[in-house]
Amino acid sequence: MTKITFIGAGSTIFARNVLGDAMLTESLHDAHIALYDIDEKRLKESELMLKNINKNSNDNRAEIVSYTDRREALTNADFVVNAIQVGGYKPSTVIDFEIPKKYGLEQTIGDTMGIGGIFRALRTLPVMLDFAKEMEEVCPKALLLNYTNPMAMLTMGVLKATKIKTVGLCHSVQICVPELFENLGIADQYNLDEFQWKIAGINHMAFLLEITHNGEDFYPTIKKRAAEIANPHKDSVRFELMKRFGYYITESSEHNAEYHPYFIKSKYPELISELGIPIDEYLRRCEVQIHDWEEMRDEIVNNGNLTHTRSREYASYIMDAMMTGTPTVIAGNVLNTGLITNLPTDSCVEVPCLVDKNGIQPTYVGDLPTQLAALNRTNINVQELVVEAALTLDKSKIYQAAYLDPHLSSELSLEDIKNLVDDLIEAHGDYLPAYK
């Protein structure tokens, strides 16, 4: 019997997608599904929901068990799914947004780069390393599927500090081209099966390197159509980056607005409205999600007739490929072992990966166009220093990561950045280890 352990199972909707998918996959019908979360109320809600799906969509073939002991939940696991959020919306996410505002620093999402991404990594990676080291003892051959942001920093940290096989999984590559076509207003004009494309880079900053329609380069059509759409619109930042650097980027405009030094600028406040940049977007999303969950809890958790339709999440396809040998291709976040030749070795890159009984097998990409590799390296600089900080507990590495962050360095002085880091270390308190 396959054992799938879900860490952070209180993320009920996401657990429904990943584990509901598993129950609808023939090779995983009878899996032992181990649920773990530090919030026992949310854990119980997820258990009830999944048992209803198991009954209605899987003839009760899976075994679904909640655990309050993480080590027990991990023991003998074949696959471990990570979806934790250390510190939650309150207090940690609010802290990540509110304290920087005292320095005049605005953010949109704050979960991948910038000061918000840095501190989310610093409080999350120690927890991930704790359970990855438990995995080395109780399920050393298991594959860790990481869905938690900041994806590159966390995946890099676990791969560098432990022996656990790990892949980082994100939605942005899967939806890149369909979303682009929607934002261009051409989704109804083309059949995606007629297109071939290639995407690679780093998480949230991978690039659509090529796209062809029946063998013909489609980029001229994309760029012509993009130039005809007036700002502001949903894809303004991405279209601006494509205009200046030549390629479309995988992650949304609200994310990319804070990965670069060009967009959220106190000196040019008009850019916010001109490009439709949604400051504090993640705070609003969290409030909506909290409200919506209160409205839908009974419908999801206590619905005895609840069923599930398999989603596009990679997890069940990866597990099935490894169990059956039926190959699949995913976009995976892995260590750069010569895969992208003009990015640093052992940084975390996002590349196409073949999956079968041999596990995750990343594919060779070669050199990115020079300007794209340069954009990636501005983010990798920060990612590597944050991981070093977390692994060594050297506080100077946190300062250096923040000094090099593209958004921070474009807005604040070195002294202000240092003071902001100190304020955030104090505010997060016990959610962070003691730094030297």
Coordinates of C-alpha atoms in Angstrom, one line a residue:
M1 CA 0.0 0.0 0.0
T2 CA 1.3 3.4 -1.0
K3 CA 1.5 5.9 1.9
I4 CA 1.0 9.6 1.1
T5 CA 1.7 12.1 4.0
F6 CA 0.4 15.6 3.8
I7 CA 2.1 18.1 6.1
G8 CA 0.0 21.2 6.5
A9 CA -3.3 19.3 5.9
G10 CA -5.2 22.1 7.5
S11 CA -5.0 23.8 4.0
T12 CA -8.3 22.1 3.3
I13 CA -9.0 23.3 -0.3
F14 CA -5.5 22.4 -1.4
A15 CA -5.6 19.1 0.4
R16 CA -8.9 18.4 -1.5
N17 CA -7.2 19.0 -4.8
V18 CA -4.0 17.0 -4.2
L19 CA -5.4 14.1 -2.2
G20 CA -8.7 14.0 -4.1
D21 CA -6.6 13.7 -7.2
A22 CA -4.7 10.8 -5.7
M23 CA -8.0 9.0 -4.8
L24 CA -9.1 9.3 -8.4
T25 CA -5.8 7.9 -9.8
E26 CA -6.0 4.1 -10.3
S27 CA -2.5 3.3 -8.9
L28 CA -3.3 5.3 -5.7
H29 CA -6.9 4.3 -5.1
D30 CA -6.0 2.3 -2.0
A31 CA -3.3 4.6 -0.6
H32 CA -2.9 5.2 3.1
I33 CA -3.3 9.0 3.4
A34 CA -1.7 10.4 6.5
L35 CA -2.8 14.0 7.5
Y36 CA -0.8 16.2 9.8
D37 CA -1.2 19.8 10.9
I38 CA -0.5 21.7 14.1
D39 CA -4.1 23.1 14.0
E40 CA -6.2 20.2 15.2
K41 CA -9.5 21.8 14.3
R42 CA -8.5 22.4 10.7
L43 CA -6.9 18.9 10.6
K44 CA -10.2 17.4 11.6
E45 CA -12.1 19.4 9.0
S46 CA -9.8 18.2 6.2
E47 CA -10.2 14.6 7.4
L48 CA -14.0 14.8 7.3
M49 CA -13.9 16.3 3.8
L50 CA -11.5 13.8 2.4
K51 CA -13.5 10.9 3.9
N52 CA -16.6 12.1 2.1
I53 CA -14.6 12.3 -1.2
N54 CA -13.2 8.8 -0.5
K55 CA -16.8 7.5 0.0
N56 CA -18.4 9.1 -3.0
S57 CA -15.5 9.1 -5.5
N58 CA -13.4 6.2 -4.4
D59 CA -15.6 3.5 -2.9
N60 CA -13.8 4.0 0.5
R61 CA -10.7 2.3 -0.9
A62 CA -8.2 4.8 0.6
E63 CA -7.4 4.8 4.3
I64 CA -7.4 8.3 5.7
V65 CA -5.9 8.9 9.1
S66 CA -5.1 12.1 11.0
Y67 CA -2.0 12.3 13.1
T68 CA -1.0 14.6 15.9
D69 CA 2.5 13.2 15.9
R70 CA 4.4 14.3 12.8
R71 CA 7.1 11.6 13.0
E72 CA 4.4 8.9 13.1
A73 CA 2.6 10.5 10.1
L74 CA 5.9 10.4 8.2
T75 CA 6.9 6.9 9.1
N76 CA 7.2 4.6 6.0
A77 CA 5.8 7.3 3.7
D78 CA 6.4 7.0 0.0
F79 CA 5.4 10.6 -0.8
V80 CA 5.3 13.6 1.4
V81 CA 3.4 16.8 0.3
N82 CA 4.4 20.0 2.0
A83 CA 1.9 22.9 2.2
I84 CA 2.8 24.6 5.5
Q85 CA 2.6 28.3 6.3
V86 CA 4.6 29.1 9.3
G87 CA 3.2 32.0 11.3
G88 CA 0.1 32.1 9.1
Y89 CA -1.7 35.3 8.0
K90 CA -1.6 36.6 11.5
P91 CA 0.7 37.4 12.9
S92 CA 3.5 36.8 10.4
T93 CA 2.2 37.9 7.0
V94 CA 0.7 41.1 8.5
I95 CA 4.1 41.8 10.1
D96 CA 5.8 41.3 6.8
F97 CA 3.7 44.0 5.2
E98 CA 3.1 46.5 8.0
I99 CA 6.6 47.0 9.3
P100 CA 8.1 47.7 5.9
K101 CA 5.4 50.4 5.4
K102 CA 7.0 52.4 8.2
Y103 CA 10.0 52.7 5.9
G104 CA 7.9 53.7 2.9
L105 CA 8.3 50.2 1.3
E106 CA 5.2 48.8 -0.5
Q107 CA 4.7 45.2 -1.5
T108 CA 2.1 43.3 -3.6
I109 CA 2.4 39.6 -2.5
G110 CA 5.5 39.3 -0.3
D111 CA 5.9 35.5 -0.4
T112 CA 8.7 34.9 -2.9
M113 CA 11.1 37.9 -3.0
G114 CA 11.5 41.2 -1.3
I115 CA 11.6 41.6 2.4
G116 CA 8.4 39.5 2.8
G117 CA 9.8 36.6 0.8
I118 CA 13.1 36.7 2.8
F119 CA 11.4 36.5 6.2
R120 CA 8.8 33.9 5.0
A121 CA 11.8 31.7 4.1
L122 CA 13.6 32.4 7.3
R123 CA 10.7 31.2 9.4
T124 CA 9.7 28.3 7.2
L125 CA 13.0 26.6 6.2
P126 CA 13.9 25.6 9.8
V127 CA 10.5 23.8 10.1
M128 CA 11.0 22.1 6.8
L129 CA 14.5 21.0 7.7
D130 CA 13.2 19.6 11.0
F131 CA 10.7 17.3 9.2
A132 CA 13.1 16.5 6.3
K133 CA 15.6 15.3 8.9
E134 CA 12.8 13.2 10.4
M135 CA 12.2 11.8 6.9
E136 CA 15.9 10.8 6.7
E137 CA 15.2 8.5 9.7
V138 CA 11.7 7.2 9.1
C139 CA 11.1 7.4 5.3
P140 CA 14.5 8.0 3.7
K141 CA 13.4 6.9 0.2
A142 CA 10.3 9.1 0.1
L143 CA 9.9 12.0 -2.4
L144 CA 9.1 15.4 -0.9
L145 CA 6.8 17.4 -3.0
N146 CA 7.1 21.0 -1.9
Y147 CA 4.3 23.4 -2.7
T148 CA 5.2 26.1 -0.1
N149 CA 6.6 29.5 -1.1
P150 CA 9.2 30.9 -1.4
M151 CA 9.6 27.9 -3.6
A152 CA 13.2 28.4 -4.8
M153 CA 14.7 29.2 -1.3
L154 CA 12.9 26.4 0.5
T155 CA 13.6 23.7 -2.1
M156 CA 17.2 24.8 -2.4
G157 CA 17.6 24.7 1.4
V158 CA 16.2 21.2 1.8
L159 CA 18.2 19.8 -1.2
K160 CA 21.5 21.4 0.1
A161 CA 21.0 20.4 3.8
T162 CA 19.5 17.0 3.6
K163 CA 19.6 13.8 1.6
I164 CA 15.8 13.8 0.9
K165 CA 14.8 13.7 -2.7
T166 CA 12.8 16.9 -3.2
V167 CA 11.1 18.7 -6.0
G168 CA 9.4 22.1 -5.9
L169 CA 6.0 22.4 -7.7
C170 CA 4.3 25.5 -8.8
H171 CA 1.3 26.3 -11.0
S172 CA 2.8 29.2 -13.0
V173 CA 4.3 27.1 -15.8
Q174 CA 1.1 25.0 -16.3
I175 CA -1.1 28.1 -16.8
C176 CA 1.4 30.3 -18.5
V177 CA 0.4 30.0 -22.1
P178 CA -3.4 29.5 -21.5
E179 CA -3.4 32.6 -19.3
L180 CA -1.3 34.6 -21.9
F181 CA -3.8 33.8 -24.6
E182 CA -6.7 34.9 -22.3
N183 CA -5.0 38.1 -21.5
L184 CA -4.3 38.7 -25.2
G185 CA -8.0 38.1 -25.9
I186 CA -7.2 35.2 -28.3
A187 CA -8.0 32.2 -26.2
D188 CA -11.1 31.3 -28.4
Q189 CA -9.2 31.7 -31.6
Y190 CA -6.7 28.9 -31.2
N191 CA -6.5 25.2 -30.2
L192 CA -3.6 24.8 -27.7
D193 CA -2.9 21.3 -29.1
E194 CA -1.6 23.0 -32.2
F195 CA 1.2 24.8 -30.2
Q196 CA 4.6 23.7 -28.9
W197 CA 6.4 25.7 -26.3
K198 CA 9.5 25.6 -24.0
I199 CA 9.8 27.2 -20.6
A200 CA 12.7 27.4 -18.2
G201 CA 14.4 29.8 -15.7
I202 CA 13.7 30.0 -11.9
N203 CA 10.5 29.8 -10.0
H204 CA 8.1 32.7 -10.7
M205 CA 10.7 34.0 -13.2
A206 CA 10.9 31.3 -15.8
F207 CA 10.5 32.4 -19.4
L208 CA 8.5 31.3 -22.4
L209 CA 11.7 30.7 -24.5
E210 CA 9.9 29.6 -27.6
I211 CA 6.4 29.0 -28.9
T212 CA 5.4 27.8 -32.3
H213 CA 2.0 27.3 -34.0
N214 CA 2.0 24.4 -36.4
G215 CA 5.8 24.8 -36.6
E216 CA 5.8 28.6 -37.1
D217 CA 7.2 31.1 -34.6
F218 CA 4.2 32.6 -32.8
Y219 CA 6.1 35.2 -30.8
P220 CA 5.6 38.0 -33.5
T221 CA 1.8 37.5 -33.1
I222 CA 2.0 37.6 -29.3
K223 CA 4.1 40.8 -29.3
K224 CA 1.9 42.6 -31.9
R225 CA -1.2 41.8 -30.0
A226 CA 0.3 42.8 -26.6
A227 CA 1.4 46.2 -28.0
E228 CA -2.2 46.9 -29.0
I229 CA -3.6 46.5 -25.5
A230 CA -3.8 49.7 -23.5
N231 CA -2.6 49.9 -19.9
P232 CA -3.6 49.3 -17.2
H233 CA -4.6 45.6 -17.5
K234 CA -4.1 42.3 -15.7
D235 CA -0.8 41.6 -17.6
S236 CA 0.7 45.1 -17.8
V237 CA 3.9 44.3 -15.9
R238 CA 4.6 41.1 -17.8
F239 CA 3.9 42.8 -21.1
E240 CA 6.3 45.6 -20.2
L241 CA 9.0 43.1 -19.3
M242 CA 8.4 41.3 -22.6
K243 CA 8.6 44.6 -24.5
R244 CA 12.0 45.4 -22.8
F245 CA 13.6 42.0 -22.5
G246 CA 12.0 40.1 -25.4
Y247 CA 10.3 37.2 -23.6
Y248 CA 7.1 36.5 -21.7
I249 CA 7.5 35.6 -18.0
T250 CA 5.6 32.8 -16.3
E251 CA 4.4 34.4 -13.0
S252 CA 1.7 37.1 -12.7
S253 CA 2.2 40.8 -13.0
E254 CA 1.4 41.4 -9.3
H255 CA 4.2 39.0 -8.3
N256 CA 6.7 40.3 -10.9
A257 CA 6.1 43.9 -9.9
E258 CA 8.1 43.3 -6.7
Y259 CA 10.8 41.0 -8.2
H260 CA 12.4 43.9 -10.2
P261 CA 13.6 47.4 -9.4
Y262 CA 11.4 49.1 -12.1
F263 CA 7.8 49.2 -11.0
I264 CA 7.0 49.9 -7.3
K265 CA 8.9 53.2 -6.9
S266 CA 8.2 56.0 -4.5
K267 CA 9.9 58.4 -7.0
Y268 CA 7.4 57.4 -9.7
P269 CA 4.1 56.7 -7.9
E270 CA 2.2 57.1 -11.2
L271 CA 3.5 53.7 -12.3
I272 CA 1.2 52.1 -9.8
S273 CA -1.9 53.3 -11.5
E274 CA -0.4 53.2 -15.1
L275 CA 0.4 49.5 -14.8
G276 CA -2.4 48.6 -12.4
I277 CA -0.1 47.3 -9.7
P278 CA -2.2 46.0 -6.8
I279 CA -0.3 47.1 -3.6
D280 CA -1.2 44.9 -0.6
E281 CA -2.8 42.4 -2.9
Y282 CA -1.9 39.4 -0.7
L283 CA -3.4 40.9 2.4
R284 CA -6.7 41.4 0.5
R285 CA -6.6 37.8 -0.8
C286 CA -6.0 36.4 2.7
E287 CA -9.0 38.4 4.1
V288 CA -11.2 37.1 1.3
Q289 CA -10.0 33.5 1.8
I290 CA -10.7 33.7 5.5
H291 CA -14.2 35.2 4.9
D292 CA -15.0 32.7 2.1
W293 CA -13.9 29.7 4.2
E294 CA -16.3 30.7 7.0
E295 CA -19.1 30.9 4.3
M296 CA -18.2 27.5 2.7
R297 CA -17.0 25.4 5.6
D298 CA -20.1 23.4 6.1
E299 CA -20.6 23.0 2.3
I300 CA -17.1 21.5 2.0
V301 CA -16.5 19.8 5.3
N302 CA -19.9 18.4 6.2
N303 CA -21.2 17.7 2.7
G304 CA -21.9 13.9 2.7
N305 CA -22.4 14.0 -1.0
L306 CA -19.1 15.8 -1.8
T307 CA -17.2 14.5 -4.9
H308 CA -14.1 15.5 -6.7
T309 CA -12.9 16.0 -10.3
R310 CA -9.2 15.5 -10.9
S311 CA -7.3 18.8 -11.1
R312 CA -4.2 19.8 -13.0
E313 CA -2.0 19.7 -9.9
Y314 CA 1.2 17.8 -10.7
A315 CA 1.3 15.7 -7.5
S316 CA -0.9 12.8 -8.4
Y317 CA 0.6 12.5 -11.9
I318 CA 4.1 12.4 -10.4
M319 CA 3.1 9.7 -7.9
D320 CA 1.3 7.6 -10.6
A321 CA 4.3 7.9 -12.9
M322 CA 6.7 6.7 -10.2
M323 CA 4.3 3.8 -9.2
T324 CA 3.4 2.6 -12.7
G325 CA 6.3 3.7 -14.9
T326 CA 3.9 5.5 -17.2
P327 CA 5.9 8.7 -18.0
T328 CA 4.8 12.2 -17.5
V329 CA 6.5 15.6 -17.9
I330 CA 6.3 18.3 -15.3
A331 CA 7.9 21.7 -14.6
G332 CA 10.0 21.0 -11.5
N333 CA 12.2 23.1 -9.2
V334 CA 15.5 21.3 -8.7
L335 CA 19.1 22.1 -8.1
N336 CA 21.0 23.4 -11.1
T337 CA 23.5 20.6 -11.9
G338 CA 24.5 22.1 -15.3
L339 CA 20.9 22.2 -16.5
I340 CA 20.9 25.9 -17.2
T341 CA 24.5 26.6 -18.0
N342 CA 24.6 30.4 -17.4
L343 CA 23.0 30.3 -14.0
P344 CA 24.9 29.4 -10.8
T345 CA 25.6 25.8 -10.0
D346 CA 23.4 24.5 -7.1
S347 CA 20.9 27.4 -7.4
C348 CA 17.3 26.3 -7.7
V349 CA 16.0 26.3 -11.3
E350 CA 12.7 25.5 -12.8
V351 CA 13.0 23.2 -15.9
P352 CA 11.1 20.5 -17.7
C353 CA 11.4 17.1 -15.9
L354 CA 10.6 13.6 -17.0
V355 CA 9.0 11.4 -14.3
D356 CA 8.8 7.6 -14.3
K357 CA 9.9 4.8 -12.0
N358 CA 13.3 6.4 -11.9
G359 CA 11.8 9.5 -10.2
I360 CA 12.3 13.1 -11.2
Q361 CA 14.7 13.5 -14.1
P362 CA 15.4 17.1 -15.0
T363 CA 16.2 18.0 -18.6
Y364 CA 19.1 20.0 -20.0
V365 CA 18.3 23.5 -21.1
G366 CA 21.7 25.1 -21.8
D367 CA 22.2 28.8 -21.9
L368 CA 19.3 31.2 -21.4
P369 CA 19.4 34.4 -23.5
T370 CA 21.9 36.6 -21.7
Q371 CA 19.4 39.2 -20.5
L372 CA 17.1 36.6 -19.0
A373 CA 19.9 34.9 -17.1
A374 CA 20.9 38.3 -15.8
L375 CA 17.3 38.9 -14.5
N376 CA 17.3 35.5 -12.9
R377 CA 20.7 36.1 -11.2
T378 CA 19.4 39.2 -9.4
N379 CA 16.9 36.9 -7.6
I380 CA 19.3 34.0 -7.2
N381 CA 21.8 36.3 -5.3
V382 CA 19.1 36.9 -2.7
Q383 CA 17.9 33.3 -2.6
E384 CA 21.4 31.8 -2.0
L385 CA 22.2 34.3 0.8
V386 CA 18.9 33.6 2.6
V387 CA 19.5 29.9 2.5
E388 CA 23.0 30.5 3.8
A389 CA 21.6 32.6 6.6
A390 CA 19.1 29.8 7.6
L391 CA 21.7 27.1 7.5
T392 CA 24.4 29.0 9.4
L393 CA 22.3 31.3 11.6
D394 CA 24.7 34.1 10.5
K395 CA 22.7 37.3 10.8
S396 CA 25.0 39.2 8.4
K397 CA 23.7 37.0 5.6
I398 CA 20.2 38.3 6.2
Y399 CA 21.4 41.8 5.8
Q400 CA 23.3 41.0 2.7
A401 CA 20.4 39.2 1.1
A402 CA 18.2 42.3 1.8
Y403 CA 20.9 44.7 0.5
L404 CA 20.9 42.8 -2.8
D405 CA 17.2 42.4 -3.3
P406 CA 16.2 44.4 -6.4
H407 CA 13.1 46.1 -4.9
L408 CA 14.6 46.9 -1.5
S409 CA 17.8 48.2 -3.0
S410 CA 16.0 50.5 -5.4
E411 CA 13.9 52.1 -2.6
L412 CA 15.9 52.1 0.7
S413 CA 19.3 53.1 1.9
L414 CA 21.7 50.4 3.3
E415 CA 21.1 51.7 6.8
D416 CA 17.3 51.7 6.4
I417 CA 17.5 48.1 5.1
K418 CA 19.5 47.0 8.1
N419 CA 17.1 48.7 10.5
L420 CA 14.1 47.1 8.7
V421 CA 15.7 43.7 9.0
D422 CA 16.3 44.3 12.7
D423 CA 12.7 45.4 13.3
L424 CA 11.4 42.3 11.5
I425 CA 13.6 39.9 13.5
E426 CA 12.3 41.4 16.7
A427 CA 8.7 41.4 15.5
H428 CA 8.7 37.7 14.4
G429 CA 10.2 36.7 17.8
D430 CA 10.0 32.9 18.4
Y431 CA 9.0 32.2 14.8
L432 CA 12.7 32.6 14.0
P433 CA 15.7 30.8 15.4
A434 CA 18.4 32.9 17.3
Y435 CA 20.8 34.4 14.8
K436 CA 24.4 35.3 15.7

